[in-house]
Structures are given as structure tokens and as C-alpha cells.
Amino acid sequence: MELTEIQRKFVVHWGEMGSMWGVNRTVSQIHALLFAHGKPMHAEELSETLGVARSNISNSLKELQAWNLVRITHILGDRRDYFETSVDVWELFRTVVRERKEREFDPTIRVLRELVSSPDFQKEPADAQDRIRSTMELMDKLATWADEMLRLSPGTLDKVLTLGASVQKFVRGDVAPAASAGKGEDPDAHHASLPMI
């Protein structure tokens, strides 16, 4: 398959970003290619398009399947396995958040809880106890937030993210209060500019 210049740049950049996130470059490029192409592709086609060894493609596809980012599909009359990914960015976002939380956050929280509940924890200096406990509390809050976000529909999640951006501007003071506040009108009228869920 011949990539357009836009597709090529997208795939190359996604591979670079994947490397920065600790994901193998080929894994990221395969996922980007399947996403940009929007149609199932077989391993030979992926190998030829990306110029990557067939064994590397095979290992990368296994990793993408383990992350639930790629699934196998079949085409009538063709015995080969084809691979596809969701073309819904919200579904991909939720999958990545869920998988990273299960692989990284949840085990770390378990270890932190074990440390804090250990009888030896009290023997640590008070400032070290505070730092470890604070880390555990922060990670607990982030994990709870992630769980709540994963329960939302894509439409609601989009609204929450938009609302979050507006709230940040408001908290920083980027949103000016209504000019007429204090002149007999509702002093909280500026809140009306925040999008509602």
C-alpha cells in the first residue's frame, strides 16, 4: 500500500511519540497506520507498507492485541488474518487509559498501601511517611478519577473535558466577571459562559 504524504507523516510522528511514551516505535506505527487507513490490513501488507521485517510486525501485533488496541478479523475468501483498530478516538482513549491504569497505576497503589499498612512504616522518618502517604493519596484520587471518566459516554466525556478547560480558565482568572456585576444583576452571571453537561 502506498501512503499519502499526510499518512506517512502521521505514522512516522505517532511512532516517535510512542517511543517517548515507552512504547516500541513499530507498535505505534502499526497502530497509527491501521487507524489512518481505517480498514483491516494483513501482516504482509503492514510489513511492506512500513518497510519492517515480518517478524517485527508479528511481535508488534501481539503486543497491540495484548493492549486491546488491535483485533483480528477475516475477509471472505481470504484465509489470512487481518488486523483492525477502532477508528473512534474516544474508544481508543478509553482503552489506553484503562490498560495503563490496570498495568501501572493499580499495582503501584497496591504497593503503596502495603507499605503504609506495614508495621515497619512507623519506623520511617515522619517526613518520609508524609511523602509516601501523600503519593498514595494522590494516586488513589487519580485512579478514582480515571474510573469515573471511563464510565462516561464519549459525548459526556467530551463535555467534561471542555468544561474542565473552562474551569481552569475561570480559576486562573482568565474569564472576567460580568461587567455589570454589582449593578443589580446576578454577580455570578459570568458562570453562564461555562458549558454545561
mmCIF file with all atom_site columns, C-alpha atoms in Angstrom:
data_model
loop_
_atom_site.group_PDB
_atom_site.id
_atom_site.type_symbol
_atom_site.label_atom_id
_atom_site.label_alt_id
_atom_site.label_comp_id
_atom_site.label_asym_id
_atom_site.label_entity_id
_atom_site.label_seq_id
_atom_site.pdbx_PDB_ins_code
_atom_site.Cartn_x
_atom_site.Cartn_y
_atom_site.Cartn_z
_atom_site.occupancy
_atom_site.B_iso_or_equiv
_atom_site.pdbx_formal_charge
_atom_site.auth_seq_id
_atom_site.auth_comp_id
_atom_site.auth_asym_id
_atom_site.auth_atom_id
_atom_site.pdbx_PDB_model_num
ATOM 1   C CA . MET A 1 1   ? 0.000   0.000   0.000  1.00 0.00 ? 1   MET A CA 1
ATOM 2   C CA . GLU A 1 2   ? 1.330   3.432   -0.898 1.00 0.00 ? 2   GLU A CA 1
ATOM 3   C CA . LEU A 1 3   ? 0.922   6.025   1.851  1.00 0.00 ? 3   LEU A CA 1
ATOM 4   C CA . THR A 1 4   ? -0.007  9.609   1.106  1.00 0.00 ? 4   THR A CA 1
ATOM 5   C CA . GLU A 1 5   ? 2.380   12.228  2.472  1.00 0.00 ? 5   GLU A CA 1
ATOM 6   C CA . ILE A 1 6   ? -0.151  13.094  5.208  1.00 0.00 ? 6   ILE A CA 1
ATOM 7   C CA . GLN A 1 7   ? -0.495  9.433   6.219  1.00 0.00 ? 7   GLN A CA 1
ATOM 8   C CA . ARG A 1 8   ? 3.284   8.953   6.152  1.00 0.00 ? 8   ARG A CA 1
ATOM 9   C CA . LYS A 1 9   ? 3.875   11.958  8.423  1.00 0.00 ? 9   LYS A CA 1
ATOM 10  C CA . PHE A 1 10  ? 1.110   10.815  10.787 1.00 0.00 ? 10  PHE A CA 1
ATOM 11  C CA . VAL A 1 11  ? 2.529   7.279   11.053 1.00 0.00 ? 11  VAL A CA 1
ATOM 12  C CA . VAL A 1 12  ? 6.133   8.463   11.486 1.00 0.00 ? 12  VAL A CA 1
ATOM 13  C CA . HIS A 1 13  ? 5.167   11.019  14.141 1.00 0.00 ? 13  HIS A CA 1
ATOM 14  C CA . TRP A 1 14  ? 2.992   8.529   16.030 1.00 0.00 ? 14  TRP A CA 1
ATOM 15  C CA . GLY A 1 15  ? 5.949   6.146   16.119 1.00 0.00 ? 15  GLY A CA 1
ATOM 16  C CA . GLU A 1 16  ? 8.153   8.910   17.545 1.00 0.00 ? 16  GLU A CA 1
ATOM 17  C CA . MET A 1 17  ? 5.545   9.792   20.150 1.00 0.00 ? 17  MET A CA 1
ATOM 18  C CA . GLY A 1 18  ? 5.139   6.134   21.061 1.00 0.00 ? 18  GLY A CA 1
ATOM 19  C CA . SER A 1 19  ? 8.862   5.925   21.772 1.00 0.00 ? 19  SER A CA 1
ATOM 20  C CA . MET A 1 20  ? 8.567   8.914   24.121 1.00 0.00 ? 20  MET A CA 1
ATOM 21  C CA . TRP A 1 21  ? 5.691   7.168   25.940 1.00 0.00 ? 21  TRP A CA 1
ATOM 22  C CA . GLY A 1 22  ? 7.742   3.989   26.349 1.00 0.00 ? 22  GLY A CA 1
ATOM 23  C CA . VAL A 1 23  ? 6.024   2.109   23.509 1.00 0.00 ? 23  VAL A CA 1
ATOM 24  C CA . ASN A 1 24  ? 8.008   0.376   20.773 1.00 0.00 ? 24  ASN A CA 1
ATOM 25  C CA . ARG A 1 25  ? 8.177   2.512   17.609 1.00 0.00 ? 25  ARG A CA 1
ATOM 26  C CA . THR A 1 26  ? 6.911   -0.256  15.316 1.00 0.00 ? 26  THR A CA 1
ATOM 27  C CA . VAL A 1 27  ? 3.995   -0.993  17.638 1.00 0.00 ? 27  VAL A CA 1
ATOM 28  C CA . SER A 1 28  ? 2.991   2.662   17.497 1.00 0.00 ? 28  SER A CA 1
ATOM 29  C CA . GLN A 1 29  ? 3.452   2.900   13.739 1.00 0.00 ? 29  GLN A CA 1
ATOM 30  C CA . ILE A 1 30  ? 1.289   -0.162  13.092 1.00 0.00 ? 30  ILE A CA 1
ATOM 31  C CA . HIS A 1 31  ? -1.449  1.255   15.258 1.00 0.00 ? 31  HIS A CA 1
ATOM 32  C CA . ALA A 1 32  ? -1.200  4.634   13.519 1.00 0.00 ? 32  ALA A CA 1
ATOM 33  C CA . LEU A 1 33  ? -1.315  3.003   10.092 1.00 0.00 ? 33  LEU A CA 1
ATOM 34  C CA . LEU A 1 34  ? -4.382  0.921   10.927 1.00 0.00 ? 34  LEU A CA 1
ATOM 35  C CA . PHE A 1 35  ? -6.074  3.990   12.413 1.00 0.00 ? 35  PHE A CA 1
ATOM 36  C CA . ALA A 1 36  ? -5.244  6.296   9.486  1.00 0.00 ? 36  ALA A CA 1
ATOM 37  C CA . HIS A 1 37  ? -6.120  3.673   6.854  1.00 0.00 ? 37  HIS A CA 1
ATOM 38  C CA . GLY A 1 38  ? -9.391  2.810   8.610  1.00 0.00 ? 38  GLY A CA 1
ATOM 39  C CA . LYS A 1 39  ? -9.620  -0.647  7.034  1.00 0.00 ? 39  LYS A CA 1
ATOM 40  C CA . PRO A 1 40  ? -8.297  -4.083  8.036  1.00 0.00 ? 40  PRO A CA 1
ATOM 41  C CA . MET A 1 41  ? -4.809  -4.979  6.805  1.00 0.00 ? 41  MET A CA 1
ATOM 42  C CA . HIS A 1 42  ? -2.918  -8.290  6.837  1.00 0.00 ? 42  HIS A CA 1
ATOM 43  C CA . ALA A 1 43  ? 0.585   -8.667  8.278  1.00 0.00 ? 43  ALA A CA 1
ATOM 44  C CA . GLU A 1 44  ? 2.335   -8.814  4.894  1.00 0.00 ? 44  GLU A CA 1
ATOM 45  C CA . GLU A 1 45  ? 0.682   -5.563  3.846  1.00 0.00 ? 45  GLU A CA 1
ATOM 46  C CA . LEU A 1 46  ? 1.722   -3.907  7.115  1.00 0.00 ? 46  LEU A CA 1
ATOM 47  C CA . SER A 1 47  ? 5.283   -5.179  6.676  1.00 0.00 ? 47  SER A CA 1
ATOM 48  C CA . GLU A 1 48  ? 5.524   -3.944  3.089  1.00 0.00 ? 48  GLU A CA 1
ATOM 49  C CA . THR A 1 49  ? 3.943   -0.551  3.818  1.00 0.00 ? 49  THR A CA 1
ATOM 50  C CA . LEU A 1 50  ? 6.117   0.200   6.847  1.00 0.00 ? 50  LEU A CA 1
ATOM 51  C CA . GLY A 1 51  ? 9.277   -1.423  5.492  1.00 0.00 ? 51  GLY A CA 1
ATOM 52  C CA . VAL A 1 52  ? 9.591   -3.516  8.646  1.00 0.00 ? 52  VAL A CA 1
ATOM 53  C CA . ALA A 1 53  ? 10.521  -7.209  8.978  1.00 0.00 ? 53  ALA A CA 1
ATOM 54  C CA . ARG A 1 54  ? 7.594   -9.623  9.110  1.00 0.00 ? 54  ARG A CA 1
ATOM 55  C CA . SER A 1 55  ? 8.777   -10.996 12.492 1.00 0.00 ? 55  SER A CA 1
ATOM 56  C CA . ASN A 1 56  ? 8.757   -7.459  13.953 1.00 0.00 ? 56  ASN A CA 1
ATOM 57  C CA . ILE A 1 57  ? 5.219   -6.941  12.623 1.00 0.00 ? 57  ILE A CA 1
ATOM 58  C CA . SER A 1 58  ? 4.098   -10.223 14.181 1.00 0.00 ? 58  SER A CA 1
ATOM 59  C CA . ASN A 1 59  ? 5.535   -9.379  17.607 1.00 0.00 ? 59  ASN A CA 1
ATOM 60  C CA . SER A 1 60  ? 4.145   -5.839  17.451 1.00 0.00 ? 60  SER A CA 1
ATOM 61  C CA . LEU A 1 61  ? 0.658   -7.092  16.557 1.00 0.00 ? 61  LEU A CA 1
ATOM 62  C CA . LYS A 1 62  ? 0.756   -9.446  19.550 1.00 0.00 ? 62  LYS A CA 1
ATOM 63  C CA . GLU A 1 63  ? 1.594   -6.502  21.797 1.00 0.00 ? 63  GLU A CA 1
ATOM 64  C CA . LEU A 1 64  ? -1.226  -4.396  20.323 1.00 0.00 ? 64  LEU A CA 1
ATOM 65  C CA . GLN A 1 65  ? -3.633  -7.282  20.868 1.00 0.00 ? 65  GLN A CA 1
ATOM 66  C CA . ALA A 1 66  ? -2.482  -7.605  24.484 1.00 0.00 ? 66  ALA A CA 1
ATOM 67  C CA . TRP A 1 67  ? -3.325  -3.902  24.929 1.00 0.00 ? 67  TRP A CA 1
ATOM 68  C CA . ASN A 1 68  ? -6.766  -4.484  23.323 1.00 0.00 ? 68  ASN A CA 1
ATOM 69  C CA . LEU A 1 69  ? -5.900  -1.907  20.657 1.00 0.00 ? 69  LEU A CA 1
ATOM 70  C CA . VAL A 1 70  ? -5.986  -4.293  17.686 1.00 0.00 ? 70  VAL A CA 1
ATOM 71  C CA . ARG A 1 71  ? -8.303  -7.171  16.906 1.00 0.00 ? 71  ARG A CA 1
ATOM 72  C CA . ILE A 1 72  ? -8.223  -9.937  14.298 1.00 0.00 ? 72  ILE A CA 1
ATOM 73  C CA . THR A 1 73  ? -10.850 -10.013 11.577 1.00 0.00 ? 73  THR A CA 1
ATOM 74  C CA . HIS A 1 74  ? -11.303 -12.064 8.420  1.00 0.00 ? 74  HIS A CA 1
ATOM 75  C CA . ILE A 1 75  ? -12.305 -11.354 4.854  1.00 0.00 ? 75  ILE A CA 1
ATOM 76  C CA . LEU A 1 76  ? -14.480 -13.794 2.926  1.00 0.00 ? 76  LEU A CA 1
ATOM 77  C CA . GLY A 1 77  ? -12.386 -15.927 0.585  1.00 0.00 ? 77  GLY A CA 1
ATOM 78  C CA . ASP A 1 78  ? -9.077  -14.982 2.244  1.00 0.00 ? 78  ASP A CA 1
ATOM 79  C CA . ARG A 1 79  ? -7.549  -17.312 4.822  1.00 0.00 ? 79  ARG A CA 1
ATOM 80  C CA . ARG A 1 80  ? -5.152  -14.715 6.208  1.00 0.00 ? 80  ARG A CA 1
ATOM 81  C CA . ASP A 1 81  ? -5.702  -12.895 9.479  1.00 0.00 ? 81  ASP A CA 1
ATOM 82  C CA . TYR A 1 82  ? -6.458  -9.215  9.037  1.00 0.00 ? 82  TYR A CA 1
ATOM 83  C CA . PHE A 1 83  ? -5.956  -6.659  11.765 1.00 0.00 ? 83  PHE A CA 1
ATOM 84  C CA . GLU A 1 84  ? -8.003  -3.593  12.575 1.00 0.00 ? 84  GLU A CA 1
ATOM 85  C CA . THR A 1 85  ? -8.245  -0.965  15.261 1.00 0.00 ? 85  THR A CA 1
ATOM 86  C CA . SER A 1 86  ? -11.086 1.243   16.323 1.00 0.00 ? 86  SER A CA 1
ATOM 87  C CA . VAL A 1 87  ? -11.417 4.418   14.304 1.00 0.00 ? 87  VAL A CA 1
ATOM 88  C CA . ASP A 1 88  ? -13.215 6.083   17.233 1.00 0.00 ? 88  ASP A CA 1
ATOM 89  C CA . VAL A 1 89  ? -10.673 8.273   19.070 1.00 0.00 ? 89  VAL A CA 1
ATOM 90  C CA . TRP A 1 90  ? -12.755 8.201   22.266 1.00 0.00 ? 90  TRP A CA 1
ATOM 91  C CA . GLU A 1 91  ? -12.813 4.412   22.316 1.00 0.00 ? 91  GLU A CA 1
ATOM 92  C CA . LEU A 1 92  ? -9.033  4.364   21.798 1.00 0.00 ? 92  LEU A CA 1
ATOM 93  C CA . PHE A 1 93  ? -8.546  6.943   24.545 1.00 0.00 ? 93  PHE A CA 1
ATOM 94  C CA . ARG A 1 94  ? -10.629 4.892   26.968 1.00 0.00 ? 94  ARG A CA 1
ATOM 95  C CA . THR A 1 95  ? -8.771  1.683   26.060 1.00 0.00 ? 95  THR A CA 1
ATOM 96  C CA . VAL A 1 96  ? -5.350  3.260   26.604 1.00 0.00 ? 96  VAL A CA 1
ATOM 97  C CA . VAL A 1 97  ? -6.401  4.846   29.923 1.00 0.00 ? 97  VAL A CA 1
ATOM 98  C CA . ARG A 1 98  ? -7.960  1.587   31.160 1.00 0.00 ? 98  ARG A CA 1
ATOM 99  C CA . GLU A 1 99  ? -4.958  -0.544  30.131 1.00 0.00 ? 99  GLU A CA 1
ATOM 100 C CA . ARG A 1 100 ? -2.350  1.850   31.555 1.00 0.00 ? 100 ARG A CA 1
ATOM 101 C CA . LYS A 1 101 ? -4.305  2.160   34.793 1.00 0.00 ? 101 LYS A CA 1
ATOM 102 C CA . GLU A 1 102 ? -4.501  -1.630  35.191 1.00 0.00 ? 102 GLU A CA 1
ATOM 103 C CA . ARG A 1 103 ? -0.822  -2.157  34.326 1.00 0.00 ? 103 ARG A CA 1
ATOM 104 C CA . GLU A 1 104 ? 0.789   0.842   36.032 1.00 0.00 ? 104 GLU A CA 1
ATOM 105 C CA . PHE A 1 105 ? -1.438  2.681   38.481 1.00 0.00 ? 105 PHE A CA 1
ATOM 106 C CA . ASP A 1 106 ? -3.229  -0.196  40.191 1.00 0.00 ? 106 ASP A CA 1
ATOM 107 C CA . PRO A 1 107 ? -0.058  -2.199  41.031 1.00 0.00 ? 107 PRO A CA 1
ATOM 108 C CA . THR A 1 108 ? 1.648   0.964   42.342 1.00 0.00 ? 108 THR A CA 1
ATOM 109 C CA . ILE A 1 109 ? -1.328  1.806   44.544 1.00 0.00 ? 109 ILE A CA 1
ATOM 110 C CA . ARG A 1 110 ? -1.330  -1.756  45.925 1.00 0.00 ? 110 ARG A CA 1
ATOM 111 C CA . VAL A 1 111 ? 2.372   -1.493  46.816 1.00 0.00 ? 111 VAL A CA 1
ATOM 112 C CA . LEU A 1 112 ? 1.923   1.935   48.430 1.00 0.00 ? 112 LEU A CA 1
ATOM 113 C CA . ARG A 1 113 ? -0.991  0.634   50.528 1.00 0.00 ? 113 ARG A CA 1
ATOM 114 C CA . GLU A 1 114 ? 1.113   -2.332  51.634 1.00 0.00 ? 114 GLU A CA 1
ATOM 115 C CA . LEU A 1 115 ? 3.936   -0.005  52.630 1.00 0.00 ? 115 LEU A CA 1
ATOM 116 C CA . VAL A 1 116 ? 1.676   2.341   54.597 1.00 0.00 ? 116 VAL A CA 1
ATOM 117 C CA . SER A 1 117 ? -0.074  -0.527  56.401 1.00 0.00 ? 117 SER A CA 1
ATOM 118 C CA . SER A 1 118 ? 3.187   -2.298  57.275 1.00 0.00 ? 118 SER A CA 1
ATOM 119 C CA . PRO A 1 119 ? 4.219   -2.131  60.966 1.00 0.00 ? 119 PRO A CA 1
ATOM 120 C CA . ASP A 1 120 ? 7.683   -1.077  59.756 1.00 0.00 ? 120 ASP A CA 1
ATOM 121 C CA . PHE A 1 121 ? 6.216   2.030   58.128 1.00 0.00 ? 121 PHE A CA 1
ATOM 122 C CA . GLN A 1 122 ? 6.022   3.742   61.534 1.00 0.00 ? 122 GLN A CA 1
ATOM 123 C CA . LYS A 1 123 ? 9.781   3.335   61.906 1.00 0.00 ? 123 LYS A CA 1
ATOM 124 C CA . GLU A 1 124 ? 10.378  5.563   58.867 1.00 0.00 ? 124 GLU A CA 1
ATOM 125 C CA . PRO A 1 125 ? 11.148  9.260   59.472 1.00 0.00 ? 125 PRO A CA 1
ATOM 126 C CA . ALA A 1 126 ? 7.974   11.347  59.726 1.00 0.00 ? 126 ALA A CA 1
ATOM 127 C CA . ASP A 1 127 ? 8.742   13.362  56.599 1.00 0.00 ? 127 ASP A CA 1
ATOM 128 C CA . ALA A 1 128 ? 9.289   10.158  54.566 1.00 0.00 ? 128 ALA A CA 1
ATOM 129 C CA . GLN A 1 129 ? 5.974   8.790   55.880 1.00 0.00 ? 129 GLN A CA 1
ATOM 130 C CA . ASP A 1 130 ? 4.257   12.003  54.787 1.00 0.00 ? 130 ASP A CA 1
ATOM 131 C CA . ARG A 1 131 ? 5.711   11.819  51.283 1.00 0.00 ? 131 ARG A CA 1
ATOM 132 C CA . ILE A 1 132 ? 4.761   8.173   50.774 1.00 0.00 ? 132 ILE A CA 1
ATOM 133 C CA . ARG A 1 133 ? 1.274   8.701   52.224 1.00 0.00 ? 133 ARG A CA 1
ATOM 134 C CA . SER A 1 134 ? 0.779   11.809  50.045 1.00 0.00 ? 134 SER A CA 1
ATOM 135 C CA . THR A 1 135 ? 1.844   9.874   46.970 1.00 0.00 ? 135 THR A CA 1
ATOM 136 C CA . MET A 1 136 ? -0.626  7.108   47.790 1.00 0.00 ? 136 MET A CA 1
ATOM 137 C CA . GLU A 1 137 ? -3.457  9.614   48.335 1.00 0.00 ? 137 GLU A CA 1
ATOM 138 C CA . LEU A 1 138 ? -2.719  11.388  45.051 1.00 0.00 ? 138 LEU A CA 1
ATOM 139 C CA . MET A 1 139 ? -2.604  8.135   43.110 1.00 0.00 ? 139 MET A CA 1
ATOM 140 C CA . ASP A 1 140 ? -5.836  6.980   44.782 1.00 0.00 ? 140 ASP A CA 1
ATOM 141 C CA . LYS A 1 141 ? -7.548  10.196  43.658 1.00 0.00 ? 141 LYS A CA 1
ATOM 142 C CA . LEU A 1 142 ? -6.212  9.891   40.112 1.00 0.00 ? 142 LEU A CA 1
ATOM 143 C CA . ALA A 1 143 ? -7.314  6.244   39.915 1.00 0.00 ? 143 ALA A CA 1
ATOM 144 C CA . THR A 1 144 ? -10.798 7.126   41.164 1.00 0.00 ? 144 THR A CA 1
ATOM 145 C CA . TRP A 1 145 ? -10.973 9.969   38.630 1.00 0.00 ? 145 TRP A CA 1
ATOM 146 C CA . ALA A 1 146 ? -9.886  7.623   35.826 1.00 0.00 ? 146 ALA A CA 1
ATOM 147 C CA . ASP A 1 147 ? -12.532 5.059   36.831 1.00 0.00 ? 147 ASP A CA 1
ATOM 148 C CA . GLU A 1 148 ? -15.214 7.760   36.773 1.00 0.00 ? 148 GLU A CA 1
ATOM 149 C CA . MET A 1 149 ? -14.061 9.048   33.371 1.00 0.00 ? 149 MET A CA 1
ATOM 150 C CA . LEU A 1 150 ? -14.118 5.523   31.929 1.00 0.00 ? 150 LEU A CA 1
ATOM 151 C CA . ARG A 1 151 ? -17.771 5.162   32.933 1.00 0.00 ? 151 ARG A CA 1
ATOM 152 C CA . LEU A 1 152 ? -18.818 8.193   30.873 1.00 0.00 ? 152 LEU A CA 1
ATOM 153 C CA . SER A 1 153 ? -20.109 8.022   27.332 1.00 0.00 ? 153 SER A CA 1
ATOM 154 C CA . PRO A 1 154 ? -17.859 9.642   24.701 1.00 0.00 ? 154 PRO A CA 1
ATOM 155 C CA . GLY A 1 155 ? -20.284 12.566  24.364 1.00 0.00 ? 155 GLY A CA 1
ATOM 156 C CA . THR A 1 156 ? -20.323 13.226  28.082 1.00 0.00 ? 156 THR A CA 1
ATOM 157 C CA . LEU A 1 157 ? -16.545 12.777  28.342 1.00 0.00 ? 157 LEU A CA 1
ATOM 158 C CA . ASP A 1 158 ? -16.095 15.377  25.600 1.00 0.00 ? 158 ASP A CA 1
ATOM 159 C CA . LYS A 1 159 ? -18.287 17.801  27.563 1.00 0.00 ? 159 LYS A CA 1
ATOM 160 C CA . VAL A 1 160 ? -16.385 17.118  30.794 1.00 0.00 ? 160 VAL A CA 1
ATOM 161 C CA . LEU A 1 161 ? -13.048 17.835  29.109 1.00 0.00 ? 161 LEU A CA 1
ATOM 162 C CA . THR A 1 162 ? -14.431 21.021  27.572 1.00 0.00 ? 162 THR A CA 1
ATOM 163 C CA . LEU A 1 163 ? -15.859 22.047  30.931 1.00 0.00 ? 163 LEU A CA 1
ATOM 164 C CA . GLY A 1 164 ? -12.518 21.284  32.596 1.00 0.00 ? 164 GLY A CA 1
ATOM 165 C CA . ALA A 1 165 ? -10.730 23.660  30.230 1.00 0.00 ? 165 ALA A CA 1
ATOM 166 C CA . SER A 1 166 ? -13.284 26.389  31.003 1.00 0.00 ? 166 SER A CA 1
ATOM 167 C CA . VAL A 1 167 ? -12.990 25.810  34.744 1.00 0.00 ? 167 VAL A CA 1
ATOM 168 C CA . GLN A 1 168 ? -9.186  26.109  34.528 1.00 0.00 ? 168 GLN A CA 1
ATOM 169 C CA . LYS A 1 169 ? -9.516  29.456  32.766 1.00 0.00 ? 169 LYS A CA 1
ATOM 170 C CA . PHE A 1 170 ? -12.009 30.608  35.399 1.00 0.00 ? 170 PHE A CA 1
ATOM 171 C CA . VAL A 1 171 ? -9.812  29.503  38.316 1.00 0.00 ? 171 VAL A CA 1
ATOM 172 C CA . ARG A 1 172 ? -6.758  31.201  36.782 1.00 0.00 ? 172 ARG A CA 1
ATOM 173 C CA . GLY A 1 173 ? -8.787  34.375  36.333 1.00 0.00 ? 173 GLY A CA 1
ATOM 174 C CA . ASP A 1 174 ? -8.768  34.280  32.520 1.00 0.00 ? 174 ASP A CA 1
ATOM 175 C CA . VAL A 1 175 ? -12.573 34.668  32.500 1.00 0.00 ? 175 VAL A CA 1
ATOM 176 C CA . ALA A 1 176 ? -13.520 38.196  33.541 1.00 0.00 ? 176 ALA A CA 1
ATOM 177 C CA . PRO A 1 177 ? -16.593 38.688  35.755 1.00 0.00 ? 177 PRO A CA 1
ATOM 178 C CA . ALA A 1 178 ? -19.622 40.233  34.081 1.00 0.00 ? 178 ALA A CA 1
ATOM 179 C CA . ALA A 1 179 ? -19.095 43.970  33.637 1.00 0.00 ? 179 ALA A CA 1
ATOM 180 C CA . SER A 1 180 ? -22.470 44.624  35.127 1.00 0.00 ? 180 SER A CA 1
ATOM 181 C CA . ALA A 1 181 ? -21.876 42.679  38.337 1.00 0.00 ? 181 ALA A CA 1
ATOM 182 C CA . GLY A 1 182 ? -22.769 44.861  41.300 1.00 0.00 ? 182 GLY A CA 1
ATOM 183 C CA . LYS A 1 183 ? -25.269 46.882  39.280 1.00 0.00 ? 183 LYS A CA 1
ATOM 184 C CA . GLY A 1 184 ? -28.290 44.931  40.370 1.00 0.00 ? 184 GLY A CA 1
ATOM 185 C CA . GLU A 1 185 ? -27.574 41.904  38.189 1.00 0.00 ? 185 GLU A CA 1
ATOM 186 C CA . ASP A 1 186 ? -26.518 38.438  39.225 1.00 0.00 ? 186 ASP A CA 1
ATOM 187 C CA . PRO A 1 187 ? -22.818 38.644  40.286 1.00 0.00 ? 187 PRO A CA 1
ATOM 188 C CA . ASP A 1 188 ? -22.431 35.010  39.211 1.00 0.00 ? 188 ASP A CA 1
ATOM 189 C CA . ALA A 1 189 ? -23.651 35.711  35.675 1.00 0.00 ? 189 ALA A CA 1
ATOM 190 C CA . HIS A 1 190 ? -20.159 35.039  34.296 1.00 0.00 ? 190 HIS A CA 1
ATOM 191 C CA . HIS A 1 191 ? -20.650 31.376  35.194 1.00 0.00 ? 191 HIS A CA 1
ATOM 192 C CA . ALA A 1 192 ? -23.152 31.166  32.356 1.00 0.00 ? 192 ALA A CA 1
ATOM 193 C CA . SER A 1 193 ? -20.225 31.108  29.907 1.00 0.00 ? 193 SER A CA 1
ATOM 194 C CA . LEU A 1 194 ? -19.161 27.688  31.222 1.00 0.00 ? 194 LEU A CA 1
ATOM 195 C CA . PRO A 1 195 ? -20.514 24.858  29.042 1.00 0.00 ? 195 PRO A CA 1
ATOM 196 C CA . MET A 1 196 ? -22.965 22.575  30.770 1.00 0.00 ? 196 MET A CA 1
ATOM 197 C CA . ILE A 1 197 ? -23.064 18.768  30.615 1.00 0.00 ? 197 ILE A CA 1
#
